[in-house]
Short mmCIF file of C-alpha atoms in Angstrom, two decimals:
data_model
loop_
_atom_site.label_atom_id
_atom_site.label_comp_id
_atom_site.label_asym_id
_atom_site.label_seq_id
_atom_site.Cartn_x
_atom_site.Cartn_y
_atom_site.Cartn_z
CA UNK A 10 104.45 88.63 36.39
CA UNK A 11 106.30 88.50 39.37
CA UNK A 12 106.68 85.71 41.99
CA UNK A 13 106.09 86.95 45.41
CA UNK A 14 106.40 85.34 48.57
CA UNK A 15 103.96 83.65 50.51
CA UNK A 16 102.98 85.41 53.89
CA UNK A 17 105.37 84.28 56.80
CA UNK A 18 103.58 81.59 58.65
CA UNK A 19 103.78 80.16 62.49
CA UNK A 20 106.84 78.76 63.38
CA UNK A 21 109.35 81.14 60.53
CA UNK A 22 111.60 83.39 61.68
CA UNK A 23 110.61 87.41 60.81
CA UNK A 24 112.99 88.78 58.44
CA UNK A 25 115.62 91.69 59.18
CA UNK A 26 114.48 95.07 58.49
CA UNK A 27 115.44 98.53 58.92
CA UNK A 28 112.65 101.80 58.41
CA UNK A 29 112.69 105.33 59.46
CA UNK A 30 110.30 106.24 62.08
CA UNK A 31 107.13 109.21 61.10
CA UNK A 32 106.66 110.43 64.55
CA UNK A 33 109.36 109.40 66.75
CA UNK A 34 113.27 110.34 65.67
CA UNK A 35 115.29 107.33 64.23
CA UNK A 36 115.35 103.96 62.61
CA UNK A 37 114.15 101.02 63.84
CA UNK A 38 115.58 97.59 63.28
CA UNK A 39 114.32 93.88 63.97
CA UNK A 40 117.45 94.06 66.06
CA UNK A 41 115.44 96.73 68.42
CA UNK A 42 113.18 94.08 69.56
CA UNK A 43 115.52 91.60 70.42
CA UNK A 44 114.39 89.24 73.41
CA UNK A 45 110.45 91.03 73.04
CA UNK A 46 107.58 89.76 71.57
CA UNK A 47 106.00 92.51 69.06
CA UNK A 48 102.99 92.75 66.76
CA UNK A 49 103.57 94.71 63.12
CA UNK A 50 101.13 95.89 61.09
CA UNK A 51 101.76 96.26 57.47
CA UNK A 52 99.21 99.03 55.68
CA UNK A 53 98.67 100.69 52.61
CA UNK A 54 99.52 103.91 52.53
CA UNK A 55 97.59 107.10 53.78
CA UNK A 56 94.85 107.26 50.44
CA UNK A 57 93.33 104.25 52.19
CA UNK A 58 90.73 105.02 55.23
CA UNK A 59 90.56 101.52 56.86
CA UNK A 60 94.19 101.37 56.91
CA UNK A 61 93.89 104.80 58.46
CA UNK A 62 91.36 103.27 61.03
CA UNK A 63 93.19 99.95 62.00
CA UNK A 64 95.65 102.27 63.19
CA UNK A 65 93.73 104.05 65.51
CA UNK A 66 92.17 100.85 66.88
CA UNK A 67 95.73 99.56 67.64
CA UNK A 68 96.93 102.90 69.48
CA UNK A 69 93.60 101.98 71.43
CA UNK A 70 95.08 98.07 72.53
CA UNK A 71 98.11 99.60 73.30
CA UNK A 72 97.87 99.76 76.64
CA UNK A 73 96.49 95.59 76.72
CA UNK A 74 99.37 94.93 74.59
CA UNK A 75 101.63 96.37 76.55
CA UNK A 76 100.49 94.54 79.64
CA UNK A 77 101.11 91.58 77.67
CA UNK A 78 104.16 92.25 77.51
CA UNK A 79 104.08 92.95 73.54
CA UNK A 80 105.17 95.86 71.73
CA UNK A 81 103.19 97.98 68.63
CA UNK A 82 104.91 98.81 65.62
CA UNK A 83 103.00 99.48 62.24
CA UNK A 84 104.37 100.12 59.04
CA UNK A 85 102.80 102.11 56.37
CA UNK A 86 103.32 102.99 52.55
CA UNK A 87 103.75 106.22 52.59
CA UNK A 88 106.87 108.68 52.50
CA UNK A 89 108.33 109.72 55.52
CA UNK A 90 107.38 113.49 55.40
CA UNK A 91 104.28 113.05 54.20
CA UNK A 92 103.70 110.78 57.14
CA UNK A 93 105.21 112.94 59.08
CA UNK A 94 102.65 115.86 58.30
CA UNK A 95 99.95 113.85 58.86
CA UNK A 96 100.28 112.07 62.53
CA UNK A 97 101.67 115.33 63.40
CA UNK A 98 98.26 116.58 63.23
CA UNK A 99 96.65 112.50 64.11
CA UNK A 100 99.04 111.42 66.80
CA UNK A 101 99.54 107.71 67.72
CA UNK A 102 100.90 105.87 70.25
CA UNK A 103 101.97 103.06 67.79
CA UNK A 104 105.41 103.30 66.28
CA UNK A 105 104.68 103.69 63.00
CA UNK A 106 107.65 102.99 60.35
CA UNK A 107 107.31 103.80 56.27
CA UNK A 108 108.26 102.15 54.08
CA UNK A 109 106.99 103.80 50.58
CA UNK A 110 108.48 100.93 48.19
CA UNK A 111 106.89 98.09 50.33
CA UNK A 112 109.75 96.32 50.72
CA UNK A 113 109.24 94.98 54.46
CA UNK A 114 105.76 94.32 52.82
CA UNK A 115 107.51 91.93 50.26
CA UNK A 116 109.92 90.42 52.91
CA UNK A 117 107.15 89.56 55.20
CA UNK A 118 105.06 88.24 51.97
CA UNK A 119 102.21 90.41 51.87
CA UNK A 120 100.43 90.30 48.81
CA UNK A 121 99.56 92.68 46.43
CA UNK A 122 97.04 91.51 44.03
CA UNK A 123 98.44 91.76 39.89
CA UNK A 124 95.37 91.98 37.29
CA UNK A 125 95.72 88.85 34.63
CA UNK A 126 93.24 88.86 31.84
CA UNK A 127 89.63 87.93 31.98
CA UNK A 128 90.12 85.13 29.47
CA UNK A 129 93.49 83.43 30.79
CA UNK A 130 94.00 80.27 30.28
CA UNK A 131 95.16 79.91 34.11
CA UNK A 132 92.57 80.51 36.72
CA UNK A 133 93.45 83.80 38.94
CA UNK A 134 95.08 82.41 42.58
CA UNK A 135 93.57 84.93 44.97
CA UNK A 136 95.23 87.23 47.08
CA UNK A 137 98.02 87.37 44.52
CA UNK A 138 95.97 87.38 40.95
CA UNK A 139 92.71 88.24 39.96
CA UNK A 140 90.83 89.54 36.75
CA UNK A 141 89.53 92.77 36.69
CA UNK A 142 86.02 91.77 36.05
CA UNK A 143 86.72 90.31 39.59
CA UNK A 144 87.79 93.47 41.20
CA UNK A 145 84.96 95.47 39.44
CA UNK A 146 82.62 93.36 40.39
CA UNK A 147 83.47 93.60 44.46
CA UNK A 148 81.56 95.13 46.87
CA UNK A 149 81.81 95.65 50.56
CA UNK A 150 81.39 97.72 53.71
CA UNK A 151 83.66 96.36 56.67
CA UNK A 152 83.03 99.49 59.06
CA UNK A 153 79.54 99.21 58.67
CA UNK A 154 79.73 102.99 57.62
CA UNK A 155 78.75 102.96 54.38
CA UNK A 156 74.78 103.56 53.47
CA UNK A 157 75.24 100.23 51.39
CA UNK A 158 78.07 97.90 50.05
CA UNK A 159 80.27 99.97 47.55
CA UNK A 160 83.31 99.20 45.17
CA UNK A 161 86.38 99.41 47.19
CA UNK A 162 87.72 102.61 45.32
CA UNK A 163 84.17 104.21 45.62
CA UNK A 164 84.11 103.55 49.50
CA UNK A 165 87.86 104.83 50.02
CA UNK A 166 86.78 108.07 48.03
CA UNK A 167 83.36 108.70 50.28
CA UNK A 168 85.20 107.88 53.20
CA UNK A 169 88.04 110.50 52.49
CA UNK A 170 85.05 112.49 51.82
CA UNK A 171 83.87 112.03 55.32
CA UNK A 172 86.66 112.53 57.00
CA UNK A 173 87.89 115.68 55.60
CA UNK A 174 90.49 113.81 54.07
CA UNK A 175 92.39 115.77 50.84
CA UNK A 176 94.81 113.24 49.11
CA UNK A 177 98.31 114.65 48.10
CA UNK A 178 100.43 114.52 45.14
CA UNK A 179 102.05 111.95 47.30
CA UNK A 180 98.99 109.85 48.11
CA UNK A 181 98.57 109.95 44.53
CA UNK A 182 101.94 108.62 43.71
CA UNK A 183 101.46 105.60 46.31
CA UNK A 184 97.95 104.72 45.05
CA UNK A 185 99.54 104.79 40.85
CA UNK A 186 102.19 102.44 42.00
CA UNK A 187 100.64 100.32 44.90
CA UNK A 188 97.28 100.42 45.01
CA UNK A 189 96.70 96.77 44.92
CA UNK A 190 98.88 96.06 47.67
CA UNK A 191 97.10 94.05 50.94
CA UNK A 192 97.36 94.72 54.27
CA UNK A 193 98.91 92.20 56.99
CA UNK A 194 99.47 91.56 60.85
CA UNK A 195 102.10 89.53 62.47
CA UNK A 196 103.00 88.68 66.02
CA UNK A 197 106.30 87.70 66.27
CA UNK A 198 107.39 86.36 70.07
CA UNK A 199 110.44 87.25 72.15
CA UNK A 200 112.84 84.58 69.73
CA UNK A 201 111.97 86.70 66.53
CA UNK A 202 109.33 83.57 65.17
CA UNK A 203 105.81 84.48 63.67
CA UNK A 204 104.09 82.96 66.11
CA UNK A 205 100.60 84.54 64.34
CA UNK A 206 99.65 85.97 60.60
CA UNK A 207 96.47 87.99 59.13
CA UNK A 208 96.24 88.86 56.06
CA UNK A 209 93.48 90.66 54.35
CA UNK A 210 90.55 89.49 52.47
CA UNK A 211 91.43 85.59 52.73
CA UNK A 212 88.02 85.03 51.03
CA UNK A 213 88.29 87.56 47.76
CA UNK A 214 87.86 90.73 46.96
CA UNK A 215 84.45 91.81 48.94
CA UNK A 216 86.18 91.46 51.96
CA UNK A 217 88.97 93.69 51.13
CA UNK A 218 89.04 96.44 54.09
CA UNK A 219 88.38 93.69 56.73
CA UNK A 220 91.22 94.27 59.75
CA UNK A 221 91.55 91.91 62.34
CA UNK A 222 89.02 93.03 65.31
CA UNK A 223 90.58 93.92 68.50
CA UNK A 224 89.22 90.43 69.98
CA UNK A 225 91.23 88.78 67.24
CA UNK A 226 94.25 90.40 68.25
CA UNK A 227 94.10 90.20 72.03
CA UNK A 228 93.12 86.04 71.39
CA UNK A 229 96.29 86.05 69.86
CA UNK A 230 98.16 87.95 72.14
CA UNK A 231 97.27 85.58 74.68
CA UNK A 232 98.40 82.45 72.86
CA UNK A 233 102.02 83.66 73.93
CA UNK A 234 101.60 83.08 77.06
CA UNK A 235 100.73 79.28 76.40
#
């Protein structure tokens, strides 16, 4: 099983990183926000609808983020042209980075969640283990779209459904290989610290899907001017 990092906490430094950008030209570095503060989304990739969503509700703080002084960045697990296609069609204000191995992901120490037997000896240490009878069992409806609570694969697929949304051989290739991976936010301030972190379902599997609110963000926003 492999050891992964814990998520980056107040006071660390944010690691280097360098990712092609899906709708502007070029690559973007940690360098690029040298001397500004900057909030980064990390996201599964395209197959998943609330990742999808959180990304529209940051292009919507953009412009309170930007008056913070704070830049928008979000990276997401899917490869660059199929990325491209998409918020071709779904623009964004947010810079949005990919990064189809998860790599940044890992550096940042986002969790993905690895299955261990039902009947280990070792009890599973949520977000990074669980047992499948765990995952199974979850239910949940963060949007508040959902008729009732569904299993987190059933709700992705109805929401897709909803949407319109037809998953490509390349969606399907992220979801074989990194389906359990979590989502994460981090502000990072004008010296390159974490200065804030989020990371999904902190309580278990029924609240996976939960994003920070835009309230949570701006609150934290604000706690750089302090």
């Amino acid at each position: 099983m492999q050891v992964q990092k814990p998520p980056l906490q107040p006071g660390e430094p944010a690691p280097a990183f360098t990712l092609p950008a899906a709708n502007r030209e070029g690559m973007f570095s940690l360098a690029d926000w040298r001397g500004r503060a900057f909030l980064i989304g990390f996201y599964r990739g395209l197959h998943c609808p609330f990742c999808r969503r959180q990304v529209v509700q940051l292009g919507s703080l953009q412009p309170a983020l930007r008056d913070a002084g704070v830049d928008l960045l979000a990276v997401i697990n899917t490869p660059l042209e199929r990325a491209r296609v998409y918020f071709r069609h779904r623009p964004t204000p947010v810079l949005l980075l990919s990064d189809p191995d998860c790599a940044t992901h890992q550096a940042f120490g986002v969790p993905h969640i690895e299955f261990v037997p039902d009947d280990a000896s070792a009890k599973p240490a949520w977000p990074h283990t669980a047992t499948m009878a765990q995952f199974m069992a979850a239910r949940h409806n963060p949007t508040g779209e959902l008729s009732a609570a569904l299993h987190p694969m059933e709700a992705n697929a109805v929401l897709n459904a909803k949407e319109g949304f037809e998953m490509q051989e390349a969606d399907n290739a992220i979801l074989a290989t990194h389906g359990t991976q979590l989502a994460g936010h981090f502000l990072v301030d004008r010296d390159g610290m974490v200065r804030w972190t989020q990371i999904e379902a902190p309580g278990g599997p029924n609240e996976l899907g939960t994003m920070p609110s835009a309230a949570q963000i701006l609150a934290a926003v604000g706690q750089l001017a302090r």
